[in-house]
Amino acid sequence: MAIATTSPVTGEVLRRYEELTPEELEDKLARAAAAAASYRLTGVEERAAWLQHAAERLEKEIESVSRMITTEMGKTFRAAEEEVAKCIHGLRFYAAEGPAFLRDMDADAGRVGAKQTFVSHQPIGVVLAVMPWNLPLWQAMRFAAPALMAGNVGLLKHASNVPQCALYLEELFRDAGFPQDVFQTLLISSGSVEQVLRDPRVAAATLTGSEPAGRSVATIAGNEIKKVVLELGGSDPFIVMPSTDLERATDVAVKARCLNNGQSCINAKRFYVHQDIADSFIEMFVAKMGALVVGDPMDEATDVGPLATESGRQDVMGYVDDAVGKGATVLLGGERPDGPGWFYPPTVLTGVTPQMRMYHEEVFGPVAQVWAVPSLEDALHEANGHPYGLGSNLWTEDEAERELFVRDVQSGMAFVNGNTTSYPEIPFGGVKRSGYGRELSDLGMREFMNAKTVWIGQDA
């Protein structure tokens, strides 16, 4: 794919970028390694101050940065503003809490025959981040903020359709006061990732993206014996039980499916509704999905903008056509609109079966699948039968159902009576084919640190 900004609204190429030459890439790797050798020695209070400066600058530029995000990948301007605000919060969170996360952890010296023993968390060096386009600032920020606070150096290989966002991040950290070359953007193709990851100057990698991309990066990292964190696909279940408030549950269900134009790994995609309330849920859900305004993402009245890429819309259309051809029922949407751009309407299907591709795979667009189920146990059985296990969602006022859900749902995150989302304060990540490792919180920071055991013996 060419490195370019292409408007999802019109399909027009707005700006093209040249890929780094081999010599330019080598120079960036050399500078990253040199920066890592000195940056690891900076004080944690210095790093925290630089993160604060980055937050202050981003806050001043929230309007222009939000417009850049919307221009490059098509989410509504309102959603872009929310994404930038989350980045500001993440920067401030790690500036405030990072020093405590980095303190040595004392252990019981007497039990191991030492005068003193503790664990020191130390940076591992240069970390490669391979990031997607759907949350072009937040996805990268939830790696960058903890990594830079930890004393690591970052190399960002962003998606090829959001180069302006990628270059802005390098500029943001540089202008905030971080030492030169501590965070660099690499304008390279996916084909160059292996070369960078195999380079001995790169210590580890983190990837957010598709399952095939994750398999590739994990294979390379395993061959090189390098740490990698993977946040891959998701087809999150959204389970609704009779005791819940259906008005509220359907409001959130619409948001959970169509947030970010339906292009998020933690969008709810599979809706399992107790059979006693299934008809009412479906009627309300379809009505609210149908009321969403699809259009220009810069227009305040728009709820759903275009999909980010032409190929992405083709994929969504392929899933729907496959399901309909094999007997699924379309209750809403399901047809590509006429006109320019990569728009696709909110769509609701029932009757999806294992013979259909969308039953097993992730549909990255505003397409919901709804099933009626006789019990929570049946909903969990269906939900857990899917290969992905990122987030999950339950709506109930029954305490026993909550406990069963939290205990038995196979996912990295379980949300009850609220929309699945990410916060810097709590861990983010999945199980099964949704990947491994964690982002955010103290766990995300320590993924790319050496937990060094220190044992000091008694004086002679």
CSV table of C-alpha atoms in Angstrom, one decimal:
chain,number,residue,atom,x,y,z
A,1,MET,CA,0.0,0.0,0.0
A,2,ALA,CA,1.3,3.5,-0.9
A,3,ILE,CA,2.0,5.8,2.1
A,4,ALA,CA,-0.6,8.5,1.5
A,5,THR,CA,-3.5,10.5,3.0
A,6,THR,CA,-6.6,9.5,1.0
A,7,SER,CA,-9.9,11.0,1.9
A,8,PRO,CA,-12.4,8.3,2.9
A,9,VAL,CA,-15.2,10.8,2.0
A,10,THR,CA,-14.2,11.3,-1.6
A,11,GLY,CA,-11.6,8.7,-2.4
A,12,GLU,CA,-9.2,11.5,-3.4
A,13,VAL,CA,-5.5,11.2,-2.7
A,14,LEU,CA,-4.7,14.3,-0.7
A,15,ARG,CA,-1.0,13.8,-0.1
A,16,ARG,CA,1.7,11.2,-0.8
A,17,TYR,CA,4.8,10.4,1.1
A,18,GLU,CA,8.0,8.7,0.1
A,19,GLU,CA,9.1,5.5,1.9
A,20,LEU,CA,12.4,5.7,3.8
A,21,THR,CA,15.4,4.6,1.7
A,22,PRO,CA,17.5,1.8,3.1
A,23,GLU,CA,20.1,4.4,4.1
A,24,GLU,CA,17.6,6.6,5.8
A,25,LEU,CA,16.2,3.6,7.7
A,26,GLU,CA,19.7,2.5,8.9
A,27,ASP,CA,20.3,6.1,10.1
A,28,LYS,CA,17.1,6.1,12.1
A,29,LEU,CA,18.0,2.7,13.7
A,30,ALA,CA,21.5,3.9,14.6
A,31,ARG,CA,20.1,7.1,16.1
A,32,ALA,CA,17.5,5.1,18.1
A,33,ALA,CA,20.2,2.8,19.6
A,34,ALA,CA,22.3,5.8,20.5
A,35,ALA,CA,19.4,7.6,22.1
A,36,ALA,CA,18.5,4.5,24.2
A,37,ALA,CA,22.0,4.3,25.7
A,38,SER,CA,21.6,7.8,27.2
A,39,TYR,CA,17.9,8.1,27.7
A,40,ARG,CA,17.8,5.2,30.1
A,41,LEU,CA,19.9,7.3,32.5
A,42,THR,CA,17.4,10.3,32.6
A,43,GLY,CA,15.5,10.8,35.8
A,44,VAL,CA,11.9,9.7,36.1
A,45,GLU,CA,10.8,13.3,37.1
A,46,GLU,CA,12.3,14.6,33.9
A,47,ARG,CA,10.4,12.1,31.8
A,48,ALA,CA,7.2,12.9,33.7
A,49,ALA,CA,7.7,16.6,33.0
A,50,TRP,CA,8.1,15.9,29.3
A,51,LEU,CA,4.9,13.9,29.2
A,52,GLN,CA,3.1,16.8,30.9
A,53,HIS,CA,4.5,19.2,28.3
A,54,ALA,CA,3.2,16.9,25.5
A,55,ALA,CA,-0.2,16.9,27.1
A,56,GLU,CA,-0.2,20.6,27.3
A,57,ARG,CA,0.7,21.0,23.6
A,58,LEU,CA,-1.8,18.4,22.5
A,59,GLU,CA,-4.5,20.2,24.5
A,60,LYS,CA,-3.8,23.5,22.7
A,61,GLU,CA,-4.0,21.7,19.3
A,62,ILE,CA,-7.0,19.5,19.9
A,63,GLU,CA,-9.1,21.1,17.1
A,64,SER,CA,-6.4,20.9,14.4
A,65,VAL,CA,-5.3,17.4,15.4
A,66,SER,CA,-8.9,16.1,15.4
A,67,ARG,CA,-9.4,17.5,11.9
A,68,MET,CA,-6.3,15.7,10.8
A,69,ILE,CA,-7.6,12.4,12.2
A,70,THR,CA,-10.9,12.8,10.6
A,71,THR,CA,-9.3,13.7,7.3
A,72,GLU,CA,-7.1,10.7,7.3
A,73,MET,CA,-9.4,7.9,8.5
A,74,GLY,CA,-13.0,9.2,8.4
A,75,LYS,CA,-14.3,9.0,12.0
A,76,THR,CA,-16.6,11.8,13.0
A,77,PHE,CA,-14.9,15.0,14.2
A,78,ARG,CA,-16.6,14.6,17.5
A,79,ALA,CA,-15.1,11.1,17.9
A,80,ALA,CA,-11.7,12.4,16.9
A,81,GLU,CA,-11.9,15.1,19.6
A,82,GLU,CA,-12.7,12.3,22.2
A,83,GLU,CA,-9.7,10.3,21.0
A,84,VAL,CA,-7.4,13.3,21.4
A,85,ALA,CA,-8.8,14.0,24.9
A,86,LYS,CA,-8.1,10.4,25.8
A,87,CYS,CA,-4.5,10.8,24.7
A,88,ILE,CA,-4.1,13.9,26.8
A,89,HIS,CA,-5.5,12.0,29.8
A,90,GLY,CA,-3.1,9.1,29.1
A,91,LEU,CA,-0.1,11.4,29.0
A,92,ARG,CA,-1.1,13.0,32.3
A,93,PHE,CA,-1.8,9.7,33.9
A,94,TYR,CA,1.6,8.3,33.2
A,95,ALA,CA,3.3,11.5,34.2
A,96,ALA,CA,1.5,11.4,37.5
A,97,GLU,CA,1.6,7.7,38.3
A,98,GLY,CA,4.7,6.6,36.3
A,99,PRO,CA,7.2,7.4,39.0
A,100,ALA,CA,5.4,5.2,41.5
A,101,PHE,CA,5.2,2.4,39.0
A,102,LEU,CA,9.0,2.5,38.6
A,103,ARG,CA,9.9,2.3,42.2
A,104,ASP,CA,11.9,-0.7,43.4
A,105,MET,CA,9.8,-3.4,44.9
A,106,ASP,CA,11.1,-4.7,48.2
A,107,ALA,CA,11.0,-8.4,49.1
A,108,ASP,CA,11.6,-10.2,52.3
A,109,ALA,CA,15.4,-10.3,52.6
A,110,GLY,CA,15.5,-12.5,55.7
A,111,ARG,CA,13.7,-15.4,53.9
A,112,VAL,CA,16.4,-15.5,51.2
A,113,GLY,CA,19.4,-15.0,53.5
A,114,ALA,CA,20.1,-11.5,52.3
A,115,LYS,CA,20.8,-8.1,53.8
A,116,GLN,CA,18.5,-6.6,51.2
A,117,THR,CA,16.6,-7.8,48.2
A,118,PHE,CA,14.3,-6.0,45.8
A,119,VAL,CA,13.1,-6.0,42.2
A,120,SER,CA,14.3,-3.1,40.0
A,121,HIS,CA,12.3,-2.4,36.8
A,122,GLN,CA,14.6,-1.2,34.1
A,123,PRO,CA,14.0,-0.2,30.4
A,124,ILE,CA,15.0,-2.8,27.8
A,125,GLY,CA,15.9,-0.3,25.0
A,126,VAL,CA,14.4,0.3,21.6
A,127,VAL,CA,10.8,-0.9,21.1
A,128,LEU,CA,9.1,-1.2,17.7
A,129,ALA,CA,5.4,-0.3,17.6
A,130,VAL,CA,3.4,-1.5,14.6
A,131,MET,CA,0.1,0.4,14.9
A,132,PRO,CA,-3.3,0.5,13.0
A,133,TRP,CA,-5.3,3.3,11.5
A,134,ASN,CA,-8.5,3.0,13.4
A,135,LEU,CA,-7.4,5.0,16.5
A,136,PRO,CA,-4.4,6.6,14.9
A,137,LEU,CA,-3.3,8.7,18.0
A,138,TRP,CA,-4.7,6.7,20.9
A,139,GLN,CA,-3.4,3.3,19.7
A,140,ALA,CA,0.1,4.7,19.4
A,141,MET,CA,-0.2,6.8,22.6
A,142,ARG,CA,-1.1,3.9,24.8
A,143,PHE,CA,2.3,2.4,23.8
A,144,ALA,CA,4.3,5.6,23.7
A,145,ALA,CA,3.3,7.2,27.0
A,146,PRO,CA,4.2,4.2,29.3
A,147,ALA,CA,7.2,3.3,27.1
A,148,LEU,CA,8.8,6.7,27.3
A,149,MET,CA,8.0,7.0,31.0
A,150,ALA,CA,9.8,3.7,31.5
A,151,GLY,CA,12.9,5.0,29.8
A,152,ASN,CA,12.5,3.1,26.6
A,153,VAL,CA,12.9,4.4,23.1
A,154,GLY,CA,10.1,4.1,20.5
A,155,LEU,CA,10.1,3.4,16.8
A,156,LEU,CA,6.6,3.8,15.3
A,157,LYS,CA,5.6,2.0,12.1
A,158,HIS,CA,2.1,3.3,11.6
A,159,ALA,CA,-0.5,2.3,9.1
A,160,SER,CA,0.2,3.6,5.6
A,161,ASN,CA,-3.0,5.6,5.4
A,162,VAL,CA,-2.4,7.8,8.4
A,163,PRO,CA,1.1,9.3,7.7
A,164,GLN,CA,0.2,12.7,9.0
A,165,CYS,CA,-0.8,11.3,12.4
A,166,ALA,CA,2.4,9.3,12.5
A,167,LEU,CA,4.6,12.2,11.8
A,168,TYR,CA,2.7,14.5,14.2
A,169,LEU,CA,3.4,12.1,17.1
A,170,GLU,CA,7.2,12.3,16.5
A,171,GLU,CA,6.9,16.1,16.4
A,172,LEU,CA,4.8,16.2,19.5
A,173,PHE,CA,7.3,14.3,21.7
A,174,ARG,CA,10.3,16.1,20.2
A,175,ASP,CA,8.8,19.5,20.9
A,176,ALA,CA,7.7,18.5,24.4
A,177,GLY,CA,11.4,18.3,25.3
A,178,PHE,CA,12.2,14.6,25.0
A,179,PRO,CA,15.8,14.1,23.8
A,180,GLN,CA,16.4,13.9,20.1
A,181,ASP,CA,15.6,10.5,18.5
A,182,VAL,CA,13.8,9.0,21.6
A,183,PHE,CA,10.6,8.7,19.5
A,184,GLN,CA,10.8,8.3,15.8
A,185,THR,CA,8.3,7.6,13.1
A,186,LEU,CA,9.3,5.2,10.3
A,187,LEU,CA,7.6,5.7,7.0
A,188,ILE,CA,8.1,2.2,5.8
A,189,SER,CA,5.9,-0.5,4.2
A,190,SER,CA,4.7,-3.6,6.0
A,191,GLY,CA,7.3,-5.5,4.1
A,192,SER,CA,10.1,-3.7,5.9
A,193,VAL,CA,8.9,-4.6,9.4
A,194,GLU,CA,10.7,-7.9,9.5
A,195,GLN,CA,14.1,-6.2,8.8
A,196,VAL,CA,13.5,-3.8,11.6
A,197,LEU,CA,12.3,-6.4,14.1
A,198,ARG,CA,15.3,-8.7,13.3
A,199,ASP,CA,17.8,-5.9,13.8
A,200,PRO,CA,19.8,-6.5,17.0
A,201,ARG,CA,19.4,-2.9,18.1
A,202,VAL,CA,15.6,-3.4,18.5
A,203,ALA,CA,14.8,-5.2,21.7
A,204,ALA,CA,11.1,-5.9,21.4
A,205,ALA,CA,7.9,-5.1,19.6
A,206,THR,CA,4.2,-4.3,20.1
A,207,LEU,CA,1.6,-4.8,17.5
A,208,THR,CA,-2.1,-3.9,17.3
A,209,GLY,CA,-3.7,-5.2,14.1
A,210,SER,CA,-5.0,-8.3,12.3
A,211,GLU,CA,-4.5,-11.9,13.3
A,212,PRO,CA,-2.3,-12.6,10.2
A,213,ALA,CA,-0.1,-9.6,11.1
A,214,GLY,CA,0.2,-10.8,14.6
A,215,ARG,CA,1.2,-14.3,13.5
A,216,SER,CA,3.9,-12.8,11.3
A,217,VAL,CA,5.4,-10.5,14.0
A,218,ALA,CA,5.2,-13.3,16.7
A,219,THR,CA,7.0,-15.7,14.4
A,220,ILE,CA,9.8,-13.3,13.7
A,221,ALA,CA,10.1,-12.2,17.3
A,222,GLY,CA,10.1,-15.8,18.5
A,223,ASN,CA,12.8,-16.7,16.1
A,224,GLU,CA,14.9,-13.7,17.4
A,225,ILE,CA,13.9,-14.4,21.0
A,226,LYS,CA,12.4,-11.0,21.5
A,227,LYS,CA,9.5,-9.9,23.6
A,228,VAL,CA,6.3,-9.0,21.8
A,229,VAL,CA,2.8,-7.8,22.9
A,230,LEU,CA,-0.1,-8.5,20.5
A,231,GLU,CA,-3.5,-6.9,20.5
A,232,LEU,CA,-5.3,-8.5,17.6
A,233,GLY,CA,-8.8,-9.0,16.4
A,234,GLY,CA,-12.0,-9.0,18.5
A,235,SER,CA,-15.6,-10.1,18.0
A,236,ASP,CA,-16.9,-9.1,21.4
A,237,PRO,CA,-20.1,-10.6,22.7
A,238,PHE,CA,-22.8,-8.3,24.1
A,239,ILE,CA,-25.2,-10.3,26.3
A,240,VAL,CA,-28.5,-8.9,27.5
A,241,MET,CA,-30.6,-10.5,30.2
A,242,PRO,CA,-34.3,-9.9,31.2
A,243,SER,CA,-33.5,-7.9,34.4
A,244,THR,CA,-31.8,-5.1,32.6
A,245,ASP,CA,-33.1,-1.7,31.5
A,246,LEU,CA,-33.7,-2.3,27.8
A,247,GLU,CA,-33.8,1.4,26.9
A,248,ARG,CA,-30.3,1.9,28.3
A,249,ALA,CA,-29.0,-1.4,27.1
A,250,THR,CA,-30.1,-0.7,23.5
A,251,ASP,CA,-28.6,2.9,23.6
A,252,VAL,CA,-25.3,1.4,24.6
A,253,ALA,CA,-25.6,-1.4,22.1
A,254,VAL,CA,-25.9,1.0,19.2
A,255,LYS,CA,-22.8,3.0,20.5
A,256,ALA,CA,-20.9,-0.2,21.1
A,257,ARG,CA,-21.4,-1.4,17.6
A,258,CYS,CA,-21.1,1.9,15.7
A,259,LEU,CA,-18.5,3.8,17.6
A,260,ASN,CA,-15.6,4.8,15.4
A,261,ASN,CA,-17.8,3.9,12.4
A,262,GLY,CA,-17.8,0.3,13.6
A,263,GLN,CA,-14.1,0.0,13.2
A,264,SER,CA,-12.7,-1.0,16.6
A,265,CYS,CA,-11.5,-4.3,18.0
A,266,ILE,CA,-13.6,-3.8,21.1
A,267,ASN,CA,-16.8,-2.8,19.3
A,268,ALA,CA,-19.5,-5.2,20.3
A,269,LYS,CA,-20.2,-7.4,17.2
A,270,ARG,CA,-22.3,-10.4,18.5
A,271,PHE,CA,-25.5,-9.7,20.4
A,272,TYR,CA,-26.9,-12.5,22.5
A,273,VAL,CA,-30.3,-11.6,23.9
A,274,HIS,CA,-32.4,-13.7,26.3
A,275,GLN,CA,-35.4,-15.1,24.3
A,276,ASP,CA,-37.9,-13.5,26.7
A,277,ILE,CA,-36.9,-10.0,25.7
A,278,ALA,CA,-35.4,-10.7,22.2
A,279,ASP,CA,-38.3,-9.3,20.2
A,280,SER,CA,-38.3,-6.1,22.2
A,281,PHE,CA,-34.6,-5.7,22.1
A,282,ILE,CA,-34.4,-6.2,18.3
A,283,GLU,CA,-37.3,-3.8,17.7
A,284,MET,CA,-35.6,-1.1,19.8
A,285,PHE,CA,-32.1,-1.8,18.5
A,286,VAL,CA,-33.0,-1.8,14.8
A,287,ALA,CA,-35.0,1.5,15.3
A,288,LYS,CA,-32.0,3.2,17.0
A,289,MET,CA,-29.5,1.8,14.5
A,290,GLY,CA,-31.7,3.0,11.7
A,291,ALA,CA,-31.9,6.5,13.2
A,292,LEU,CA,-28.2,7.1,12.9
A,293,VAL,CA,-27.1,9.7,10.4
A,294,VAL,CA,-24.5,8.5,7.9
A,295,GLY,CA,-22.6,11.3,6.2
A,296,ASP,CA,-19.8,13.8,6.2
A,297,PRO,CA,-17.7,13.2,9.4
A,298,MET,CA,-17.0,16.9,9.8
A,299,ASP,CA,-20.8,17.6,10.0
A,300,GLU,CA,-21.9,17.8,13.7
A,301,ALA,CA,-25.2,16.0,12.7
A,302,THR,CA,-23.3,12.9,11.5
A,303,ASP,CA,-23.2,9.8,13.7
A,304,VAL,CA,-21.4,7.4,11.3
A,305,GLY,CA,-18.8,8.5,8.8
A,306,PRO,CA,-17.2,6.4,6.0
A,307,LEU,CA,-15.1,3.4,6.4
A,308,ALA,CA,-11.4,4.2,6.4
A,309,THR,CA,-10.4,2.4,3.2
A,310,GLU,CA,-12.0,1.1,0.0
A,311,SER,CA,-10.7,-2.4,0.7
A,312,GLY,CA,-12.2,-2.3,4.2
A,313,ARG,CA,-15.6,-1.6,2.7
A,314,GLN,CA,-15.2,-4.4,0.2
A,315,ASP,CA,-14.4,-6.7,3.1
A,316,VAL,CA,-17.6,-5.7,5.0
A,317,MET,CA,-19.7,-6.1,1.9
A,318,GLY,CA,-18.2,-9.5,1.3
A,319,TYR,CA,-19.2,-10.7,4.8
A,320,VAL,CA,-22.7,-9.5,4.5
A,321,ASP,CA,-23.2,-10.9,1.0
A,322,ASP,CA,-21.8,-14.2,2.1
A,323,ALA,CA,-24.2,-14.4,5.1
A,324,VAL,CA,-27.3,-13.3,3.1
A,325,GLY,CA,-26.4,-15.8,0.3
A,326,LYS,CA,-26.4,-18.6,2.9
A,327,GLY,CA,-29.7,-17.7,4.5
A,328,ALA,CA,-29.2,-14.8,7.0
A,329,THR,CA,-31.9,-12.2,7.3
A,330,VAL,CA,-31.1,-8.5,7.0
A,331,LEU,CA,-33.3,-6.4,9.3
A,332,LEU,CA,-31.6,-3.1,8.5
A,333,GLY,CA,-29.0,-1.8,6.0
A,334,GLY,CA,-26.9,-4.3,4.1
A,335,GLU,CA,-26.5,-2.4,0.8
A,336,ARG,CA,-23.8,-0.1,-0.3
A,337,PRO,CA,-25.0,3.5,-0.9
A,338,ASP,CA,-24.5,5.3,-4.2
A,339,GLY,CA,-22.0,8.1,-4.5
A,340,PRO,CA,-18.4,8.8,-3.7
A,341,GLY,CA,-16.5,7.7,-0.6
A,342,TRP,CA,-16.5,4.5,1.4
A,343,PHE,CA,-19.7,4.7,3.3
A,344,TYR,CA,-21.6,1.7,4.6
A,345,PRO,CA,-24.9,1.9,6.5
A,346,PRO,CA,-25.5,0.5,10.0
A,347,THR,CA,-26.7,-3.1,9.4
A,348,VAL,CA,-28.4,-5.7,11.6
A,349,LEU,CA,-28.6,-9.4,10.7
A,350,THR,CA,-30.3,-12.4,12.3
A,351,GLY,CA,-30.0,-16.1,11.4
A,352,VAL,CA,-26.2,-16.1,11.2
A,353,THR,CA,-25.0,-19.7,11.3
A,354,PRO,CA,-21.5,-21.4,11.4
A,355,GLN,CA,-21.6,-21.9,7.7
A,356,MET,CA,-21.2,-18.1,7.3
A,357,ARG,CA,-17.8,-16.3,7.4
A,358,MET,CA,-18.9,-13.6,9.8
A,359,TYR,CA,-19.9,-16.2,12.4
A,360,HIS,CA,-16.2,-17.0,12.9
A,361,GLU,CA,-14.4,-13.8,11.8
A,362,GLU,CA,-14.3,-10.1,12.7
A,363,VAL,CA,-16.5,-7.7,10.7
A,364,PHE,CA,-14.7,-4.3,10.8
A,365,GLY,CA,-17.7,-2.1,10.1
A,366,PRO,CA,-21.1,-1.2,11.5
A,367,VAL,CA,-22.7,-4.7,11.1
A,368,ALA,CA,-24.4,-6.4,14.1
A,369,GLN,CA,-25.4,-10.0,14.5
A,370,VAL,CA,-28.2,-10.8,16.9
A,371,TRP,CA,-29.3,-14.1,18.4
A,372,ALA,CA,-32.0,-15.1,20.9
A,373,VAL,CA,-30.8,-17.4,23.6
A,374,PRO,CA,-32.6,-19.3,26.3
A,375,SER,CA,-30.2,-18.6,29.2
A,376,LEU,CA,-27.0,-16.9,30.2
A,377,GLU,CA,-25.2,-20.3,30.2
A,378,ASP,CA,-26.2,-20.7,26.5
A,379,ALA,CA,-25.0,-17.2,25.7
A,380,LEU,CA,-21.6,-17.9,27.3
A,381,HIS,CA,-21.3,-21.2,25.5
A,382,GLU,CA,-21.9,-19.4,22.2
A,383,ALA,CA,-19.7,-16.4,23.1
A,384,ASN,CA,-16.8,-18.6,24.3
A,385,GLY,CA,-17.0,-20.8,21.1
A,386,HIS,CA,-15.5,-17.9,19.1
A,387,PRO,CA,-11.7,-17.9,18.4
A,388,TYR,CA,-11.3,-14.3,19.7
A,389,GLY,CA,-11.4,-13.2,23.3
A,390,LEU,CA,-10.7,-9.5,23.7
A,391,GLY,CA,-13.6,-7.8,25.4
A,392,SER,CA,-17.1,-8.8,26.6
A,393,ASN,CA,-20.2,-7.2,27.9
A,394,LEU,CA,-23.1,-8.2,30.1
A,395,TRP,CA,-26.3,-6.4,30.9
A,396,THR,CA,-28.1,-7.6,34.0
A,397,GLU,CA,-29.2,-6.6,37.5
A,398,ASP,CA,-28.9,-10.1,38.8
A,399,GLU,CA,-25.8,-10.5,41.0
A,400,ALA,CA,-25.5,-14.3,40.4
A,401,GLU,CA,-25.5,-13.7,36.7
A,402,ARG,CA,-22.7,-11.1,37.1
A,403,GLU,CA,-20.6,-13.5,39.0
A,404,LEU,CA,-21.1,-16.3,36.5
A,405,PHE,CA,-20.2,-14.0,33.6
A,406,VAL,CA,-17.1,-12.6,35.2
A,407,ARG,CA,-16.0,-16.2,36.2
A,408,ASP,CA,-16.7,-18.0,32.9
A,409,VAL,CA,-16.5,-15.6,30.0
A,410,GLN,CA,-13.3,-16.2,28.0
A,411,SER,CA,-12.0,-12.7,27.4
A,412,GLY,CA,-9.3,-10.4,28.6
A,413,MET,CA,-11.8,-7.8,29.7
A,414,ALA,CA,-15.4,-8.2,31.1
A,415,PHE,CA,-17.6,-5.1,31.4
A,416,VAL,CA,-21.0,-5.2,33.2
A,417,ASN,CA,-23.7,-2.7,32.5
A,418,GLY,CA,-21.4,-0.3,30.6
A,419,ASN,CA,-19.7,0.0,27.3
A,420,THR,CA,-16.4,-1.8,26.8
A,421,THR,CA,-13.6,0.8,26.4
A,422,SER,CA,-10.0,1.5,27.4
A,423,TYR,CA,-8.6,3.5,30.3
A,424,PRO,CA,-5.0,4.2,31.1
A,425,GLU,CA,-5.8,3.2,34.7
A,426,ILE,CA,-6.7,-0.5,34.0
A,427,PRO,CA,-5.1,-3.2,31.8
A,428,PHE,CA,-6.1,-3.7,28.2
A,429,GLY,CA,-5.7,-6.9,26.2
A,430,GLY,CA,-7.1,-10.3,25.2
A,431,VAL,CA,-6.8,-14.0,25.3
A,432,LYS,CA,-7.0,-16.8,22.6
A,433,ARG,CA,-6.5,-15.4,19.1
A,434,SER,CA,-7.0,-11.8,20.3
A,435,GLY,CA,-3.4,-11.9,21.4
A,436,TYR,CA,-1.3,-11.8,24.6
A,437,GLY,CA,0.3,-9.3,26.9
A,438,ARG,CA,-1.2,-6.1,28.3
A,439,GLU,CA,-1.3,-2.5,27.5
A,440,LEU,CA,-2.0,0.4,29.9
A,441,SER,CA,-1.9,0.5,33.7
A,442,ASP,CA,1.3,-0.5,35.5
A,443,LEU,CA,1.2,-3.9,33.7
A,444,GLY,CA,1.5,-2.2,30.3
A,445,MET,CA,4.5,-0.2,31.4
A,446,ARG,CA,6.3,-3.3,32.8
A,447,GLU,CA,5.7,-5.4,29.6
A,448,PHE,CA,8.8,-3.7,28.2
A,449,MET,CA,11.0,-3.6,31.3
A,450,ASN,CA,13.5,-6.0,32.8
A,451,ALA,CA,12.3,-7.0,36.2
A,452,LYS,CA,15.8,-7.3,37.6
A,453,THR,CA,16.2,-9.2,40.9
A,454,VAL,CA,18.7,-7.6,43.2
A,455,TRP,CA,20.1,-9.7,46.1
A,456,ILE,CA,22.7,-8.1,48.5
A,457,GLY,CA,24.4,-10.3,51.0
A,458,GLN,CA,25.3,-9.7,54.6
A,459,ASP,CA,28.5,-7.7,55.2
A,460,ALA,CA,31.5,-9.9,55.8
